[in-house]
Amino acid sequence: MRLTYTSDVWYKNAVVYCLDVETFKDGDGDGVGDFRGLTQQIDYLSRLGVTCLWLMPFFPTPNRDDGYDITDFYTVDPRLGTLGDFVEFMRTAHDRGMRVIADLVVNHTSDQHPWFVEARSSRDSPLRDWYVWSDTPEPDDPSQIVFPDKEDSVWEYDEGSGQYYLHSFYRHQPDLNVGNPEVRDEIARILGFWMELGLSGFRVDAVPFLIENVEPRLAEPHEFLADLRAFLTRRKGGSVLLGEVNVPYEDLLPYFGEGLGDQLTMCFDFIGMQNAWLAMARADATPLARALRERPKPPQDCQWAMFLRNHDELTLDKLTEEEQQEIFEAFGPREDMQIYGRGLRRRLPTMLGGDLRRIKMAYSLLFSLPGTPVIFYGEEIGMGENLDAEGRMAVRIPMQWSETGGFTQGEPVREVPEGSFAPDRVNVADQKRDPDSLLRWFQLLIERYRESPELAWGDCTVLDSGHRSVLAHRCDADGATVVVVHNLCDTAVDVSLALEGLAGCHLTDLLVDGTLRVSGDDTVEVPLGPHGSRWFRASAPDVPPEDASVKSR
Ligand code: GLC
């Protein structure tokens, strides 16, 4: 596929912005965010450069897992608005050229979902087989317990009907049984419903659990993903499934559909993310460089989704215990900053000690790594966390629009942080007026990233920078090249890079002013400040560098 067709594979260089309607903006003053409030802020998101919104679950819920426990898949939680409000929001987002995807949480339902209420009512219930039951469950493997602070088994005994039901997550989230064709049909109907209302796809929750924990076991668990993808494509070409698949690289390719790419369109790069944190903790790019080199190439039309922080704990589960400890020491030494023994419940800016230079470098890295960047609301202004909130809720705080908060006219549903990350110190309104703010940096990064699709989906080569603290890589596509260099340590460094095939070329800095020249023997000296980041576009010796800063398509 040539870069000319970027709009066909729009997700390959999208800017995905994850938000929770509940905490983004309250439009009616009841203290809870809603679709009307979100709709008012669409222009903010579009000016930031967001091209795709990912909505966390907005369906009716008892809210015991922040909406990941659903009681009705076919409407909007009344606290967040009505289906009418949803459609008005969709229309506004589309008018500003933004696509919308939503969380698809069908590994389980809430135990209050009418399906489960019916299924547990009797062993003869027509919906009994919509869930997974056992008289004699296998003993638990402790490494399979996702929330070890609250659960010690994935089976719960149901007194009423005298059997155990499976719950991969909390006990109030019984697993749906996709081994049952009726359940698979119903899931397709859910997809179809929201597609008809304009969605461009889904972020698929907990994918490995969804296809593996079923009864009877599916002969070909991946066939179900392929069926979903085929269904989606029949309904609307170009729609995506973005999968939460936290497995080692060697097990991941089947989720894309091996060579076919006919299952998930994108998968989050959990391994790259964890190694990026290890690299930052050590001020040594080696772990990240290794991950990028080892990462399998997704099939054509598929893509990696890159992130540094998401709405959950910052999981470090794929690192060794020693590596986890290094990261804890560097970025979350206190016990109340850690969670489940394998992660952190802080946002990025607090972990980096509020050091703006370092924070800017981290996000420059995110936007330049090969893949599609996914950001969590509030990252663009450097919001912190509220450690007084329970568990993962620490990072799910109300969006900080102004000095006084600006999230609601009423009493906010959740508390904002105090101290140096409180709304009077960190907010959108102030940063809009400040040319050196993180918000402005995000806008610049996004503008340059969108102008340089080579970054997201060109051929990426990690270069030898000669300095452990420096990650250098180049992205080539269609004869165009972007070279990117990041310094993970707090002292200035000059690196010498060998750039094959670029002898005599100009390197035009895309972030600040400046041009470098590659020597006749392919090398270039790049000066980097402490936590410095530089993005360059290469242009032939006879092209004036100023014409090369934007590659027109
Ligand atoms: C996923 C979500 C998480 C949720 C869990 C159960 O891991 O990211 O927030 O609690 O699934 O649905």
Coordinates of C-alpha atoms and ligand atoms in Angstrom, one line a residue:
M1 CA 0.0 0.0 0.0
R2 CA 1.4 3.4 -1.0
L3 CA 1.2 6.5 1.2
T4 CA -1.2 8.0 -1.3
Y5 CA -3.9 5.8 0.1
T6 CA -3.6 6.9 3.7
S7 CA -7.3 7.7 3.9
D8 CA -8.3 4.1 3.1
V9 CA -6.2 2.9 6.1
W10 CA -7.1 6.0 8.2
Y11 CA -6.3 4.2 11.5
K12 CA -2.6 3.7 10.5
N13 CA -1.8 7.3 11.3
A14 CA -4.8 8.3 13.4
V15 CA -4.5 10.2 16.6
V16 CA -6.7 8.2 19.0
Y17 CA -8.0 10.0 22.1
C18 CA -9.5 7.8 24.9
L19 CA -12.1 9.5 27.2
D20 CA -14.8 8.6 29.6
V21 CA -17.9 10.6 29.0
E22 CA -18.6 10.5 32.8
T23 CA -15.4 12.5 33.6
F24 CA -14.9 14.7 30.5
K25 CA -17.5 17.5 30.7
D26 CA -20.8 18.0 32.4
G27 CA -23.4 19.7 30.3
D28 CA -26.3 19.8 32.7
G29 CA -24.7 20.7 36.0
D30 CA -25.5 17.5 37.9
G31 CA -21.8 16.7 38.5
V32 CA -21.6 13.8 36.1
G33 CA -20.1 14.3 32.6
D34 CA -22.5 13.6 29.7
F35 CA -22.8 13.6 25.9
R36 CA -24.0 17.2 25.8
G37 CA -20.9 18.3 27.6
L38 CA -18.7 16.3 25.4
T39 CA -20.4 17.7 22.3
Q40 CA -19.5 21.2 23.5
Q41 CA -15.8 20.2 23.6
I42 CA -15.6 18.6 20.1
D43 CA -13.9 21.7 18.7
Y44 CA -11.3 21.6 21.4
L45 CA -10.5 18.0 20.4
S46 CA -10.5 18.7 16.8
R47 CA -8.1 21.7 17.2
L48 CA -5.8 19.5 19.2
G49 CA -5.6 17.3 16.2
V50 CA -7.5 14.3 17.4
T51 CA -8.8 12.2 14.5
C52 CA -10.5 9.3 16.4
L53 CA -12.3 9.3 19.7
W54 CA -12.4 6.1 21.8
L55 CA -15.3 6.2 24.2
M56 CA -14.9 4.1 27.3
P57 CA -18.1 2.2 28.2
F58 CA -21.2 4.6 28.3
F59 CA -23.9 1.9 28.7
P60 CA -26.2 1.3 31.7
T61 CA -24.2 -0.1 34.5
P62 CA -24.1 -0.5 38.3
N63 CA -20.7 1.0 37.9
R64 CA -18.8 -1.4 40.1
D65 CA -16.0 -1.5 37.5
D66 CA -16.3 2.0 36.1
G67 CA -18.8 0.9 33.4
Y68 CA -17.0 -2.3 32.3
D69 CA -19.9 -4.1 34.0
I70 CA -22.8 -3.6 31.6
T71 CA -26.5 -4.2 32.1
D72 CA -27.8 -3.2 28.6
F73 CA -25.6 -3.1 25.5
Y74 CA -28.2 -1.3 23.4
T75 CA -28.6 2.2 25.0
V76 CA -26.8 5.0 26.9
D77 CA -26.5 5.1 30.7
P78 CA -29.2 7.7 31.7
R79 CA -26.7 9.5 33.8
L80 CA -24.7 10.3 30.6
G81 CA -27.6 11.3 28.4
T82 CA -30.0 9.7 25.9
L83 CA -29.6 8.0 22.6
G84 CA -30.7 11.3 21.1
D85 CA -27.7 13.1 22.8
F86 CA -25.4 10.3 21.5
V87 CA -26.6 10.8 17.9
E88 CA -26.1 14.6 18.2
F89 CA -22.6 14.0 19.5
M90 CA -21.8 11.6 16.6
R91 CA -23.1 14.1 14.1
T92 CA -20.9 16.9 15.5
A93 CA -17.8 14.7 15.7
H94 CA -18.3 13.6 12.1
D95 CA -18.9 17.2 11.0
R96 CA -15.4 18.0 12.4
G97 CA -13.9 15.1 10.5
M98 CA -13.5 12.9 13.6
R99 CA -14.3 9.2 13.8
V100 CA -15.6 7.5 16.9
I101 CA -14.9 4.0 18.3
A102 CA -16.3 2.6 21.5
D103 CA -15.4 -0.1 24.0
L104 CA -16.8 -3.5 23.2
V105 CA -17.0 -5.3 26.5
V106 CA -18.4 -8.7 25.7
N107 CA -16.2 -11.0 27.6
H108 CA -18.6 -10.6 30.5
T109 CA -21.7 -8.7 31.6
S110 CA -22.7 -7.3 35.0
D111 CA -24.3 -9.9 37.3
Q112 CA -27.3 -7.6 37.2
H113 CA -27.7 -7.9 33.4
P114 CA -31.1 -9.4 32.7
W115 CA -29.4 -12.2 30.8
F116 CA -27.5 -13.3 33.9
V117 CA -30.4 -12.8 36.2
E118 CA -32.4 -15.2 33.9
A119 CA -29.5 -17.6 33.4
R120 CA -28.9 -18.1 37.1
S121 CA -32.6 -18.5 37.9
S122 CA -32.5 -22.2 37.1
R123 CA -30.3 -24.8 35.5
D124 CA -33.1 -25.2 32.9
S125 CA -33.1 -21.5 32.0
P126 CA -33.0 -21.0 28.2
L127 CA -30.2 -18.5 28.8
R128 CA -28.2 -20.9 31.1
D129 CA -25.6 -21.6 28.4
W130 CA -25.0 -18.0 27.7
Y131 CA -22.6 -18.1 30.7
V132 CA -19.9 -20.7 31.7
W133 CA -20.9 -23.1 34.5
S134 CA -19.2 -25.9 36.3
D135 CA -19.9 -28.4 39.1
T136 CA -16.3 -29.0 39.7
P137 CA -14.1 -26.2 38.5
E138 CA -10.4 -26.7 37.9
P139 CA -8.2 -25.4 40.8
D140 CA -7.2 -21.8 40.2
D141 CA -3.9 -20.8 38.8
P142 CA -2.9 -17.7 40.8
S143 CA -1.2 -16.1 37.8
Q144 CA -4.7 -16.0 36.1
I145 CA -6.3 -13.8 38.8
V146 CA -6.5 -10.3 37.2
F147 CA -7.5 -8.4 40.3
P148 CA -5.7 -10.2 43.2
D149 CA -6.6 -7.5 45.7
K150 CA -10.3 -8.4 45.4
E151 CA -10.5 -11.9 44.1
D152 CA -8.8 -15.3 44.8
S153 CA -10.6 -17.4 42.3
V154 CA -12.1 -17.1 38.8
W155 CA -15.1 -19.3 39.9
E156 CA -18.0 -18.2 42.1
Y157 CA -20.5 -20.5 43.6
D158 CA -24.1 -19.6 42.8
E159 CA -26.2 -20.7 45.8
G160 CA -29.5 -20.6 44.0
S161 CA -28.7 -23.0 41.2
G162 CA -25.9 -24.9 42.9
Q163 CA -23.1 -24.5 40.3
Y164 CA -20.0 -22.3 39.9
Y165 CA -19.9 -19.7 37.2
L166 CA -16.7 -18.3 35.6
H167 CA -15.6 -14.7 36.0
S168 CA -12.2 -13.9 34.6
F169 CA -12.4 -10.5 36.3
Y170 CA -14.5 -9.5 39.3
R171 CA -17.1 -11.9 40.7
H172 CA -19.8 -9.5 39.7
Q173 CA -18.8 -9.9 36.0
P174 CA -19.8 -13.4 34.9
D175 CA -18.1 -14.4 31.6
L176 CA -20.3 -14.7 28.6
N177 CA -20.0 -18.0 26.7
V178 CA -19.0 -17.3 23.1
G179 CA -18.9 -21.1 22.6
N180 CA -22.7 -20.7 22.3
P181 CA -23.7 -19.6 18.7
E182 CA -26.6 -17.6 20.1
V183 CA -24.2 -15.5 22.1
R184 CA -22.0 -15.0 19.1
D185 CA -25.0 -13.8 17.1
E186 CA -26.0 -11.4 19.9
I187 CA -22.5 -9.9 19.9
A188 CA -22.7 -9.3 16.2
R189 CA -26.1 -7.6 16.7
I190 CA -24.5 -5.3 19.3
L191 CA -21.8 -4.3 16.8
G192 CA -24.3 -3.9 14.1
F193 CA -26.5 -1.6 16.3
W194 CA -23.7 0.9 17.1
M195 CA -22.3 0.8 13.6
E196 CA -25.7 1.8 12.3
L197 CA -25.4 4.8 14.6
G198 CA -22.1 5.8 13.0
L199 CA -19.3 4.2 14.9
S200 CA -16.1 3.4 13.0
G201 CA -15.2 0.4 15.1
F202 CA -14.5 -0.8 18.6
R203 CA -11.8 -1.2 21.2
V204 CA -12.2 -4.8 22.1
D205 CA -11.9 -5.4 25.8
A206 CA -9.9 -8.4 27.1
V207 CA -9.6 -10.3 23.8
P208 CA -7.7 -13.4 24.9
F209 CA -10.2 -14.0 27.8
L210 CA -13.1 -13.5 25.4
I211 CA -12.1 -16.3 23.0
E212 CA -10.5 -18.8 25.3
N213 CA -12.7 -19.1 28.4
V214 CA -15.7 -20.7 26.8
E215 CA -17.8 -23.9 26.9
P216 CA -17.6 -26.0 24.8
R217 CA -14.1 -24.8 23.9
L218 CA -14.1 -23.4 20.4
A219 CA -12.3 -25.6 18.0
E220 CA -10.9 -22.5 16.4
P221 CA -11.1 -19.6 18.9
H222 CA -9.7 -17.2 16.4
E223 CA -12.4 -18.0 13.9
F224 CA -14.8 -16.0 16.1
L225 CA -12.6 -12.9 15.7
A226 CA -12.4 -13.5 12.0
D227 CA -16.2 -13.8 11.9
L228 CA -16.6 -10.5 13.7
R229 CA -14.2 -8.8 11.5
A230 CA -15.9 -10.1 8.3
F231 CA -19.3 -9.0 9.7
L232 CA -17.9 -5.5 10.4
T233 CA -16.3 -5.2 7.0
R234 CA -19.5 -6.3 5.2
R235 CA -21.4 -3.6 7.1
K236 CA -18.9 -0.9 6.7
G237 CA -15.5 -1.1 5.0
G238 CA -12.6 0.5 6.8
S239 CA -14.0 0.0 10.3
V240 CA -11.6 -1.3 12.9
L241 CA -11.2 -3.6 15.8
L242 CA -8.5 -2.3 18.2
G243 CA -7.7 -5.2 20.6
E244 CA -6.6 -5.3 24.2
V245 CA -4.2 -8.2 23.8
N246 CA -1.6 -8.2 26.5
V247 CA 0.4 -11.3 25.5
P248 CA 4.1 -11.7 24.5
Y249 CA 5.1 -10.7 21.0
E250 CA 5.5 -14.4 19.9
D251 CA 1.8 -15.1 20.8
L252 CA 0.4 -12.0 19.3
L253 CA 0.4 -12.4 15.5
P254 CA -2.5 -14.8 15.5
Y255 CA -4.7 -12.0 16.9
F256 CA -4.1 -10.0 13.7
G257 CA -4.9 -13.1 11.7
E258 CA -1.4 -14.3 10.9
G259 CA -0.6 -13.4 7.3
L260 CA -4.1 -12.5 6.5
G261 CA -4.8 -9.6 8.8
D262 CA -8.4 -10.7 8.9
Q263 CA -9.0 -10.5 12.7
L264 CA -8.0 -7.5 14.8
T265 CA -7.0 -4.4 12.8
M266 CA -4.8 -3.0 15.6
C267 CA -3.4 -4.3 18.8
F268 CA -1.9 -2.3 21.7
D269 CA 1.8 -2.7 22.0
F270 CA 1.9 -3.6 25.7
I271 CA 5.5 -4.9 25.4
G272 CA 6.8 -1.8 23.8
M273 CA 5.0 0.3 26.4
Q274 CA 6.6 -1.6 29.3
N275 CA 10.0 -1.4 27.8
A276 CA 9.6 2.3 27.1
W277 CA 9.1 2.8 30.9
L278 CA 12.1 0.6 31.7
A279 CA 14.2 2.6 29.2
M280 CA 13.1 5.9 30.8
A281 CA 13.7 4.6 34.4
R282 CA 17.3 3.6 33.4
A283 CA 17.9 6.6 31.0
D284 CA 19.0 3.8 28.7
A285 CA 17.3 3.2 25.4
T286 CA 18.4 -0.4 25.1
P287 CA 15.2 -2.1 26.3
L288 CA 13.0 -0.1 24.0
A289 CA 15.3 -0.5 21.0
R290 CA 15.3 -4.3 21.7
A291 CA 11.5 -4.4 21.9
L292 CA 11.2 -2.5 18.6
R293 CA 13.6 -4.8 16.9
E294 CA 11.9 -7.9 18.2
R295 CA 8.4 -6.7 17.5
P296 CA 6.7 -8.7 14.7
K297 CA 5.6 -6.9 11.7
P298 CA 1.8 -6.8 11.6
P299 CA 0.2 -8.1 8.4
Q300 CA -0.6 -5.6 5.7
D301 CA -3.4 -3.2 6.6
C302 CA -2.9 -4.0 10.3
Q303 CA -1.1 -1.7 12.8
W304 CA 0.3 -1.4 16.3
A305 CA -1.4 1.0 18.7
M306 CA 1.2 2.8 20.8
F307 CA 0.6 4.2 24.3
L308 CA 2.5 5.2 27.4
R309 CA -0.4 5.5 29.8
N310 CA -4.0 4.2 29.6
H311 CA -7.0 4.2 31.8
D312 CA -5.9 1.1 33.8
E313 CA -3.0 0.4 36.0
L314 CA 0.4 0.9 34.3
T315 CA 0.9 -2.8 34.0
L316 CA 4.5 -4.0 34.2
D317 CA 3.5 -7.7 34.1
K318 CA 5.7 -8.7 31.2
L319 CA 8.9 -7.5 32.9
T320 CA 11.0 -9.4 35.4
E321 CA 10.5 -8.7 39.1
E322 CA 13.9 -6.8 39.2
E323 CA 12.9 -4.7 36.3
Q324 CA 9.5 -3.9 37.9
Q325 CA 11.4 -2.9 41.1
E326 CA 13.6 -0.5 39.1
I327 CA 10.5 1.2 37.7
F328 CA 8.8 1.4 41.0
E329 CA 11.9 3.0 42.5
A330 CA 12.2 5.5 39.8
F331 CA 8.5 6.4 39.3
G332 CA 6.4 5.1 42.1
P333 CA 8.4 4.3 45.2
R334 CA 5.5 4.6 47.7
E335 CA 3.3 1.6 48.2
D336 CA 0.1 3.6 47.6
M337 CA 1.4 4.5 44.1
Q338 CA 1.6 0.8 43.2
I339 CA -1.2 -1.7 42.5
Y340 CA -1.6 -5.5 42.2
G341 CA 2.1 -5.9 42.8
R342 CA 2.7 -5.5 39.1
G343 CA 1.8 -1.9 38.2
L344 CA 1.5 1.8 39.1
R345 CA -1.6 3.9 39.5
R346 CA -0.1 7.2 38.6
R347 CA -0.3 9.4 35.5
L348 CA 2.9 10.1 33.4
P349 CA 3.7 13.7 34.5
T350 CA 3.8 12.9 38.2
M351 CA 6.0 9.8 37.5
L352 CA 8.4 12.1 35.7
G353 CA 8.5 14.4 38.6
G354 CA 6.6 17.2 36.8
D355 CA 9.8 17.9 34.7
L356 CA 8.3 19.5 31.6
R357 CA 11.4 18.9 29.4
R358 CA 11.3 15.2 30.2
I359 CA 7.5 15.0 29.8
K360 CA 7.8 16.6 26.4
M361 CA 10.5 14.2 25.4
A362 CA 8.3 11.2 26.5
Y363 CA 5.4 12.4 24.3
S364 CA 7.7 13.2 21.4
L365 CA 8.8 9.6 21.6
L366 CA 5.2 8.3 21.7
F367 CA 4.2 10.2 18.6
S368 CA 7.3 9.2 16.7
L369 CA 7.3 5.5 17.5
P370 CA 6.1 3.3 14.6
G371 CA 2.4 2.7 15.2
T372 CA -0.7 4.7 16.0
P373 CA -0.6 6.8 19.1
V374 CA -3.4 6.5 21.7
I375 CA -3.6 9.1 24.4
F376 CA -5.8 9.2 27.5
Y377 CA -7.7 12.4 28.1
G378 CA -5.8 15.0 30.1
E379 CA -2.4 13.7 29.0
E380 CA -2.2 16.7 26.6
I381 CA -2.2 19.1 29.6
G382 CA -0.1 16.9 31.9
M383 CA -2.8 16.0 34.5
G384 CA -1.8 14.2 37.6
E385 CA -3.7 11.6 39.6
N386 CA -5.6 11.5 42.9
L387 CA -4.1 8.8 45.0
D388 CA -7.0 9.1 47.5
A389 CA -9.3 7.5 45.0
E390 CA -9.7 3.7 45.0
G391 CA -7.4 1.5 42.9
R392 CA -7.3 2.4 39.2
M393 CA -9.8 5.2 39.8
A394 CA -6.7 7.3 40.8
V395 CA -6.1 8.2 37.2
R396 CA -9.7 8.6 36.1
I397 CA -10.2 12.1 37.5
P398 CA -12.4 14.9 36.0
M399 CA -10.9 16.8 33.0
Q400 CA -9.3 20.1 34.1
W401 CA -10.7 22.8 31.8
S402 CA -9.9 25.9 33.9
E403 CA -8.4 27.3 37.1
T404 CA -11.5 26.3 39.0
G405 CA -11.8 22.9 37.4
G406 CA -14.5 23.8 34.8
F407 CA -15.7 20.2 34.6
T408 CA -19.1 20.9 36.1
Q409 CA -21.2 23.8 37.5
G410 CA -22.3 21.3 40.2
E411 CA -20.7 19.1 42.7
P412 CA -18.2 16.9 40.7
V413 CA -18.7 13.2 40.7
R414 CA -15.0 12.6 41.4
E415 CA -12.4 14.6 43.3
V416 CA -9.6 16.4 41.5
P417 CA -6.0 16.2 42.7
E418 CA -4.6 18.8 45.1
G419 CA -1.2 20.5 45.1
S420 CA 0.9 21.1 42.1
F421 CA -1.4 19.1 39.8
A422 CA -4.6 20.8 40.9
P423 CA -6.8 22.6 38.4
D424 CA -5.4 26.0 39.3
R425 CA -1.9 24.8 38.2
V426 CA -2.8 22.4 35.4
N427 CA -5.7 23.4 33.1
V428 CA -6.6 23.8 29.4
A429 CA -7.5 27.5 29.6
D430 CA -4.0 28.6 30.9
Q431 CA -2.1 26.3 28.5
K432 CA -4.0 27.6 25.5
R433 CA -2.5 31.0 26.3
D434 CA 1.0 29.7 26.9
P435 CA 3.2 29.1 23.8
D436 CA 5.6 26.8 25.8
S437 CA 2.8 24.7 27.4
L438 CA 2.5 21.0 27.0
L439 CA -0.8 21.5 25.2
R440 CA 1.0 23.5 22.5
W441 CA 3.7 20.9 22.3
F442 CA 1.0 18.2 21.7
Q443 CA -0.5 20.4 18.9
L444 CA 2.9 20.7 17.2
L445 CA 3.7 17.0 17.6
I446 CA 0.3 16.0 16.2
E447 CA 0.6 18.4 13.3
R448 CA 4.0 17.1 12.3
Y449 CA 3.0 13.5 12.9
R450 CA 0.0 13.9 10.6
E451 CA 2.2 15.5 7.9
S452 CA 4.7 12.6 8.2
P453 CA 2.8 9.4 7.7
E454 CA 6.2 7.6 7.3
L455 CA 6.5 7.8 11.1
A456 CA 3.4 5.8 11.7
W457 CA 3.6 3.2 9.0
G458 CA 6.9 3.5 7.1
D459 CA 9.6 0.8 7.4
C460 CA 11.2 1.6 10.8
T461 CA 14.9 0.9 11.4
V462 CA 16.5 1.4 14.8
L463 CA 19.8 3.1 14.3
D464 CA 23.0 2.7 16.3
S465 CA 23.4 6.0 18.1
G466 CA 26.6 5.1 20.0
H467 CA 25.1 6.4 23.2
R468 CA 23.0 4.2 25.5
S469 CA 20.8 7.0 26.5
V470 CA 19.8 7.8 22.9
L471 CA 17.1 6.1 20.8
A472 CA 17.5 7.0 17.1
H473 CA 15.3 5.5 14.4
R474 CA 14.4 6.3 10.8
C475 CA 11.2 5.6 9.0
D476 CA 11.2 5.2 5.2
A477 CA 8.2 5.0 2.9
D478 CA 7.8 5.7 -0.8
G479 CA 11.3 7.2 -1.1
A480 CA 10.7 9.6 1.8
T481 CA 12.6 9.5 5.1
V482 CA 12.1 10.8 8.6
V483 CA 14.9 10.5 11.2
V484 CA 14.0 10.8 14.8
V485 CA 16.4 11.1 17.8
H486 CA 15.5 11.1 21.6
N487 CA 17.8 11.6 24.5
L488 CA 16.5 9.8 27.6
C489 CA 19.0 11.3 30.0
D490 CA 19.3 14.7 31.6
T491 CA 22.7 15.7 30.1
A492 CA 23.3 17.1 26.6
V493 CA 24.9 14.7 24.1
D494 CA 26.1 14.8 20.5
V495 CA 25.4 11.7 18.5
S496 CA 26.8 10.6 15.2
L497 CA 24.4 8.6 13.0
A498 CA 25.1 6.6 9.9
L499 CA 22.2 7.2 7.4
E500 CA 22.5 4.8 4.6
G501 CA 21.5 6.2 1.2
L502 CA 21.2 9.8 2.5
A503 CA 24.7 11.1 1.7
G504 CA 24.7 14.9 1.1
C505 CA 21.0 15.2 2.0
H506 CA 19.6 18.0 4.2
L507 CA 17.9 17.1 7.4
T508 CA 15.3 19.7 8.2
D509 CA 14.2 19.9 11.8
L510 CA 10.4 19.5 12.0
L511 CA 10.0 20.6 15.6
V512 CA 12.2 23.7 15.9
D513 CA 14.2 25.7 13.4
G514 CA 17.4 24.2 12.0
T515 CA 18.9 22.2 9.2
L516 CA 21.7 19.6 9.3
R517 CA 23.7 18.3 6.4
V518 CA 24.5 14.6 6.0
S519 CA 28.1 14.2 5.0
G520 CA 29.3 12.6 1.8
D521 CA 30.0 9.4 3.7
D522 CA 26.4 9.1 5.1
T523 CA 27.0 10.4 8.6
V524 CA 25.5 13.3 10.5
E525 CA 26.3 14.8 13.9
V526 CA 23.1 15.6 15.9
P527 CA 23.4 17.7 19.0
L528 CA 20.7 16.9 21.6
G529 CA 19.9 18.8 24.8
P530 CA 19.1 17.2 28.1
H531 CA 15.9 15.1 27.4
G532 CA 16.1 16.5 23.9
S533 CA 14.0 15.3 21.0
R534 CA 14.5 16.0 17.3
W535 CA 12.5 15.0 14.2
F536 CA 14.1 15.5 10.8
R537 CA 12.9 15.2 7.2
A538 CA 15.5 14.2 4.8
S539 CA 15.6 16.0 1.4
A540 CA 17.9 15.6 -1.6
P541 CA 20.8 18.0 -1.8
D542 CA 19.2 20.0 -4.6
V543 CA 15.9 20.6 -2.8
P544 CA 15.8 23.8 -0.6
P545 CA 15.4 22.6 3.0
E546 CA 12.5 24.9 3.6
D547 CA 10.5 23.1 0.9
A548 CA 11.2 19.8 2.6
S549 CA 9.6 20.6 6.0
V550 CA 6.2 19.5 4.8
K551 CA 5.9 16.7 2.3
S552 CA 2.8 17.4 0.3
R553 CA 0.7 14.4 -0.9
Ligands
GLC1 C1 -10.1 -4.5 30.6 C2 -10.3 -3.0 30.9 C3 -10.4 -2.8 32.4 C4 -11.6 -3.6 32.9 C5 -11.4 -5.1 32.5 C6 -12.7 -5.8 32.8 O1 -8.9 -4.9 31.1 O2 -9.2 -2.2 30.4 O3 -10.6 -1.4 32.7 O4 -11.6 -3.5 34.3 O5 -11.1 -5.2 31.2 O6 -13.6 -5.4 31.8

